[in-house]
Short mmCIF file of C-alpha atoms and ligand atoms in Angstrom, two decimals:
data_model
loop_
_atom_site.label_atom_id
_atom_site.label_comp_id
_atom_site.label_asym_id
_atom_site.label_seq_id
_atom_site.Cartn_x
_atom_site.Cartn_y
_atom_site.Cartn_z
CA MET A 7 0.00 0.00 0.00
CA PHE A 8 1.00 3.64 -0.16
CA TYR A 9 -0.64 6.82 1.03
CA ASP A 10 -0.31 10.59 0.80
CA PRO A 11 0.45 12.06 4.27
CA ASP A 12 -1.33 15.30 3.29
CA LYS A 13 -4.54 13.31 2.75
CA ASN A 14 -3.89 10.56 5.35
CA ASP A 15 -5.72 8.20 3.00
CA HIS A 16 -4.11 5.03 4.47
CA GLY A 17 -7.47 3.45 5.29
CA LEU A 18 -6.08 2.00 8.54
CA PRO A 19 -7.68 2.49 11.97
CA HIS A 20 -4.57 4.34 13.24
CA SER A 21 -1.94 6.38 11.41
CA PRO A 22 1.01 4.09 10.62
CA PHE A 23 3.45 7.01 10.27
CA LYS A 24 5.14 6.87 13.66
CA SER A 25 5.69 3.11 13.29
CA CYS A 26 7.72 3.66 10.13
CA VAL A 27 10.80 5.23 11.77
CA VAL A 28 11.56 3.11 14.82
CA PRO A 29 12.85 2.83 17.45
CA ARG A 30 13.31 6.50 18.29
CA PRO A 31 15.51 7.40 21.28
CA ILE A 32 13.85 9.61 23.85
CA GLY A 33 15.61 12.87 24.58
CA TRP A 34 14.42 13.76 28.06
CA ILE A 35 15.06 17.49 27.96
CA SER A 36 15.46 19.64 31.06
CA THR A 37 15.47 23.42 30.94
CA VAL A 38 14.96 26.26 33.37
CA SER A 39 12.97 29.42 32.72
CA PRO A 40 14.55 32.87 33.19
CA GLU A 41 12.39 33.06 36.36
CA GLY A 42 13.98 29.84 37.68
CA VAL A 43 11.17 27.30 37.12
CA HIS A 44 12.57 23.85 36.27
CA ASN A 45 11.05 22.12 33.26
CA LEU A 46 11.34 18.55 31.98
CA ALA A 47 9.76 16.83 28.98
CA PRO A 48 10.40 13.79 26.76
CA TYR A 49 11.01 14.18 23.01
CA SER A 50 11.18 11.17 20.70
CA GLN A 51 11.83 13.48 17.78
CA PHE A 52 15.38 13.57 19.14
CA GLN A 53 18.78 12.63 17.80
CA ASN A 54 22.51 13.20 17.99
CA LEU A 55 23.62 15.05 14.86
CA THR A 56 27.40 14.75 14.91
CA PHE A 57 30.19 13.83 17.33
CA ASP A 58 33.16 16.25 17.06
CA PRO A 59 32.01 18.40 18.62
CA PRO A 60 28.79 16.64 19.54
CA TYR A 61 25.49 18.34 18.71
CA VAL A 62 22.00 17.05 19.53
CA MET A 63 18.54 18.15 18.49
CA PHE A 64 14.97 17.84 19.67
CA ALA A 65 11.93 18.74 17.60
CA ALA A 66 9.00 20.23 19.52
CA ASN A 67 5.64 20.60 17.88
CA GLN A 68 3.44 23.37 19.18
CA ASN A 69 1.32 22.41 22.19
CA THR A 70 -2.40 21.61 22.08
CA ARG A 71 -3.17 25.33 22.45
CA GLY A 72 -1.01 26.20 19.42
CA LYS A 73 1.80 27.70 21.55
CA ARG A 74 5.54 26.98 21.52
CA LYS A 75 6.51 24.40 24.15
CA ASP A 76 8.22 25.48 27.38
CA SER A 77 11.34 23.45 26.50
CA VAL A 78 11.80 25.54 23.34
CA VAL A 79 11.05 28.89 24.96
CA ASN A 80 13.39 28.18 27.88
CA ALA A 81 16.23 26.85 25.70
CA GLU A 82 16.05 29.93 23.50
CA GLN A 83 15.71 32.41 26.36
CA THR A 84 18.46 30.97 28.55
CA GLY A 85 20.67 29.47 25.81
CA GLU A 86 20.93 26.12 27.60
CA PHE A 87 19.31 22.69 27.94
CA VAL A 88 20.21 19.23 29.24
CA TYR A 89 19.62 15.85 27.59
CA ASN A 90 18.89 13.05 30.05
CA MET A 91 18.69 9.42 28.93
CA ALA A 92 15.28 7.83 29.60
CA THR A 93 15.43 4.23 30.77
CA TYR A 94 12.94 1.44 31.38
CA ASP A 95 13.19 1.94 35.15
CA LEU A 96 12.34 5.64 34.70
CA ARG A 97 9.44 5.07 32.28
CA ASP A 98 6.65 6.18 34.63
CA ALA A 99 8.47 9.35 35.67
CA MET A 100 9.21 10.07 32.01
CA ASN A 101 5.53 9.67 31.20
CA ARG A 102 4.44 11.95 34.06
CA SER A 103 6.81 14.64 32.84
CA ALA A 104 5.01 14.69 29.46
CA ALA A 105 1.83 16.21 30.93
CA GLU A 106 0.96 19.60 29.44
CA VAL A 107 1.02 21.76 32.55
CA LEU A 108 1.40 25.47 33.24
CA SER A 109 4.89 26.97 32.81
CA GLU A 110 4.93 27.71 36.57
CA VAL A 111 4.96 23.97 37.44
CA ASP A 112 8.28 22.38 38.43
CA GLU A 113 8.17 19.18 36.33
CA PHE A 114 10.95 17.46 38.32
CA GLU A 115 8.61 17.67 41.32
CA LEU A 116 5.63 16.62 39.21
CA ALA A 117 7.51 13.52 38.03
CA GLY A 118 8.98 12.75 41.49
CA LEU A 119 12.59 13.12 40.33
CA THR A 120 15.75 14.44 41.96
CA LYS A 121 17.58 17.47 40.58
CA ALA A 122 21.34 17.21 40.17
CA ALA A 123 23.10 20.54 39.63
CA SER A 124 24.83 20.84 36.27
CA ILE A 125 28.41 22.13 36.05
CA ARG A 126 28.45 24.37 32.97
CA VAL A 127 24.75 25.18 32.47
CA LYS A 128 21.87 26.22 34.72
CA PRO A 129 19.23 23.56 33.89
CA CYS A 130 19.42 20.63 36.32
CA ARG A 131 20.11 17.03 35.37
CA VAL A 132 17.83 14.12 36.27
CA ALA A 133 19.89 12.51 39.03
CA GLU A 134 18.24 9.10 38.45
CA SER A 135 19.24 9.04 34.77
CA PRO A 136 22.56 7.30 33.98
CA VAL A 137 23.60 9.62 31.12
CA GLN A 138 23.21 13.39 30.81
CA PHE A 139 24.57 15.97 28.35
CA GLU A 140 24.90 19.63 29.28
CA CYS A 141 24.12 21.59 26.10
CA ARG A 142 24.45 25.16 24.87
CA TYR A 143 21.67 26.29 22.55
CA TYR A 144 22.87 26.78 18.97
CA GLN A 145 19.89 27.34 16.65
CA THR A 146 16.18 26.76 16.08
CA ILE A 147 14.85 25.71 12.69
CA ARG A 148 11.10 26.22 12.44
CA LEU A 149 9.19 24.06 9.95
CA PRO A 150 5.66 25.13 9.02
CA GLY A 151 2.93 22.55 9.66
CA ASN A 152 -0.80 21.93 9.59
CA GLY A 153 -3.30 22.80 12.30
CA LEU A 154 -2.56 23.95 15.84
CA MET A 155 0.22 21.44 16.59
CA GLY A 156 1.82 20.84 13.17
CA THR A 157 4.41 23.61 13.22
CA VAL A 158 7.63 22.30 14.74
CA ASP A 159 10.70 23.92 16.31
CA ILE A 160 13.88 21.91 15.77
CA VAL A 161 16.19 22.99 18.58
CA ILE A 162 19.89 22.25 18.11
CA GLY A 163 22.42 22.41 20.93
CA ARG A 164 26.14 21.81 21.28
CA VAL A 165 27.07 19.27 23.94
CA VAL A 166 29.57 20.90 26.32
CA LEU A 167 29.74 18.33 29.14
CA ILE A 168 28.88 14.62 29.26
CA HIS A 169 27.98 12.80 32.48
CA ILE A 170 27.96 9.00 32.68
CA SER A 171 27.18 7.14 35.89
CA ASP A 172 30.07 4.89 36.95
CA ASP A 173 27.46 2.16 37.60
CA VAL A 174 26.83 1.68 33.89
CA ILE A 175 30.45 1.47 32.75
CA GLY A 176 31.29 -2.23 32.47
CA PRO A 177 34.62 -3.94 33.25
CA ASP A 178 35.53 -3.62 29.54
CA GLY A 179 35.22 0.19 29.79
CA ARG A 180 32.12 0.29 27.56
CA LEU A 181 28.65 1.50 28.46
CA ASP A 182 26.60 -1.48 29.61
CA ILE A 183 23.55 -0.79 27.45
CA ILE A 184 21.74 -3.97 28.46
CA LYS A 185 22.03 -2.88 32.10
CA ILE A 186 20.83 0.66 31.25
CA ARG A 187 17.85 -0.53 29.18
CA PRO A 188 17.38 2.76 27.26
CA LEU A 189 13.75 3.47 26.48
CA ALA A 190 12.66 4.17 22.90
CA ARG A 191 9.42 5.06 21.14
CA LEU A 192 7.63 3.00 18.55
CA GLY A 193 4.31 3.98 16.94
CA TYR A 194 0.90 4.23 18.64
CA TYR A 195 1.39 4.16 22.45
CA ASP A 196 4.12 1.54 22.14
CA TYR A 197 7.66 1.59 23.48
CA THR A 198 10.67 -0.70 23.37
CA THR A 199 13.99 -1.06 25.16
CA VAL A 200 17.40 -2.28 24.05
CA ASP A 201 17.53 -5.91 25.15
CA SER A 202 20.02 -7.37 22.68
CA ILE A 203 23.21 -6.24 20.96
CA PHE A 204 25.24 -7.55 18.05
CA GLU A 205 28.42 -6.18 16.50
CA MET A 206 29.14 -5.48 12.83
CA VAL A 207 32.18 -3.70 11.37
CA ILE A 208 32.36 -2.01 7.92
CA PRO A 209 34.49 -4.24 5.68
CA GLY A 210 37.86 -2.92 4.45
CA GLU A 211 40.93 -1.23 5.85
CA ASN A 212 39.69 2.39 6.00
CA GLU A 213 40.72 3.12 9.58
CA ALA A 214 39.35 6.68 9.60
CA LEU A 215 35.96 5.41 8.43
CA LEU A 216 35.94 2.74 11.12
CA LYS A 217 36.98 5.21 13.83
CA GLY A 218 34.27 7.64 12.68
CA LEU A 219 31.70 4.86 13.02
CA GLU A 220 32.96 4.19 16.51
CA GLY A 221 32.69 7.92 17.34
CA ASP A 222 36.43 8.55 17.72
CA SER A 223 37.09 12.25 17.24
CA GLY A 224 40.64 11.55 15.98
CA ALA A 225 39.07 10.47 12.70
CA ALA A 226 37.19 13.74 12.24
CA ARG A 227 40.31 15.74 13.10
CA GLY A 228 42.34 13.93 10.40
CA LYS A 229 44.73 12.40 12.92
CA ILE A 230 44.07 8.91 11.61
CA LYS A 231 45.58 8.33 8.19
CA ASN A 232 44.74 5.53 5.80
CA ASP A 233 48.20 5.22 4.25
C1 FMN B 1076 7.65 9.35 24.91
C2 FMN B 1076 7.19 10.71 24.50
C3 FMN B 1076 7.80 11.33 23.43
C4 FMN B 1076 7.41 12.61 23.05
N1 FMN B 1076 8.02 13.19 21.98
C5 FMN B 1076 7.66 14.44 21.60
C6 FMN B 1076 8.32 15.06 20.49
O1 FMN B 1076 9.24 14.52 19.89
N2 FMN B 1076 7.92 16.31 20.15
C7 FMN B 1076 6.94 16.97 20.83
O2 FMN B 1076 6.62 18.09 20.47
N3 FMN B 1076 6.31 16.39 21.89
C8 FMN B 1076 6.65 15.16 22.29
N4 FMN B 1076 6.04 14.58 23.37
C9 FMN B 1076 5.07 15.38 24.14
C10 FMN B 1076 5.78 16.37 25.08
O3 FMN B 1076 6.61 15.67 25.99
C11 FMN B 1076 4.73 17.19 25.85
O4 FMN B 1076 4.05 18.02 24.92
C12 FMN B 1076 5.28 18.03 26.97
O5 FMN B 1076 4.19 18.53 27.72
C13 FMN B 1076 6.09 19.22 26.51
O6 FMN B 1076 6.50 19.90 27.66
P1 FMN B 1076 7.04 21.38 27.71
O7 FMN B 1076 5.93 22.29 27.23
O8 FMN B 1076 7.33 21.55 29.15
O9 FMN B 1076 8.24 21.48 26.84
C14 FMN B 1076 6.38 13.29 23.76
C15 FMN B 1076 5.76 12.65 24.84
C16 FMN B 1076 6.16 11.37 25.20
C17 FMN B 1076 5.50 10.68 26.36
#
């Protein structure tokens, strides 16, 4: 089958769109307003964009009242946000933090979470989360959309400090992803977690390509030569 997303003529009981790009990592974004109110919300339209230096993005549609979301307004006004990794153990708190509440509400308190002070930015980190990135706001790209919620703000930030809990670094020095169980979005109201891992390496001798895949910044800086 095929369908035109402008017409939504898929003929199915529920839109299949969000099931077609899966799984999507959840960027659990914390910000603080200029008045000092702490804000937290999950975004599955989230991704890392590059690694040297690292940049991440989250894409926030307008809220159900056709207004820009607090995460966007705060990130733009203060120039800072934090990415927290959402995990299976934190799923209920993550879900509570998605409620559309007044800007005056502290969403760490709403979700029952602990604030950990950041080092280089003002927004707090979710203490219970095993991985957090302190980010400086870089740019918003606004895409026009349909209806009240369709317009979307893509917020890009540069990662300036990375926190990883010692508990999730395995004896081999790698992040123990199976222990972390990162949470990810599927379509509908469905979620998944990472429960299995397999390794695959690009064939050939291109060391810079392989290091880039691994996320080694030496490759991007041209320090790894292929000859
Ligand atoms: C798992 C999950 C993923 C979500 N992903 C997005 C998203 O990518 N973009 C978006 O605009 N809203 C998303 N939402 C809804 C927002 O979290 C929700 O609108 C929240 O109230 C925004 O809060 P804020 O106004 O404090 O920024 C998601 C909700 C959940 C539960």
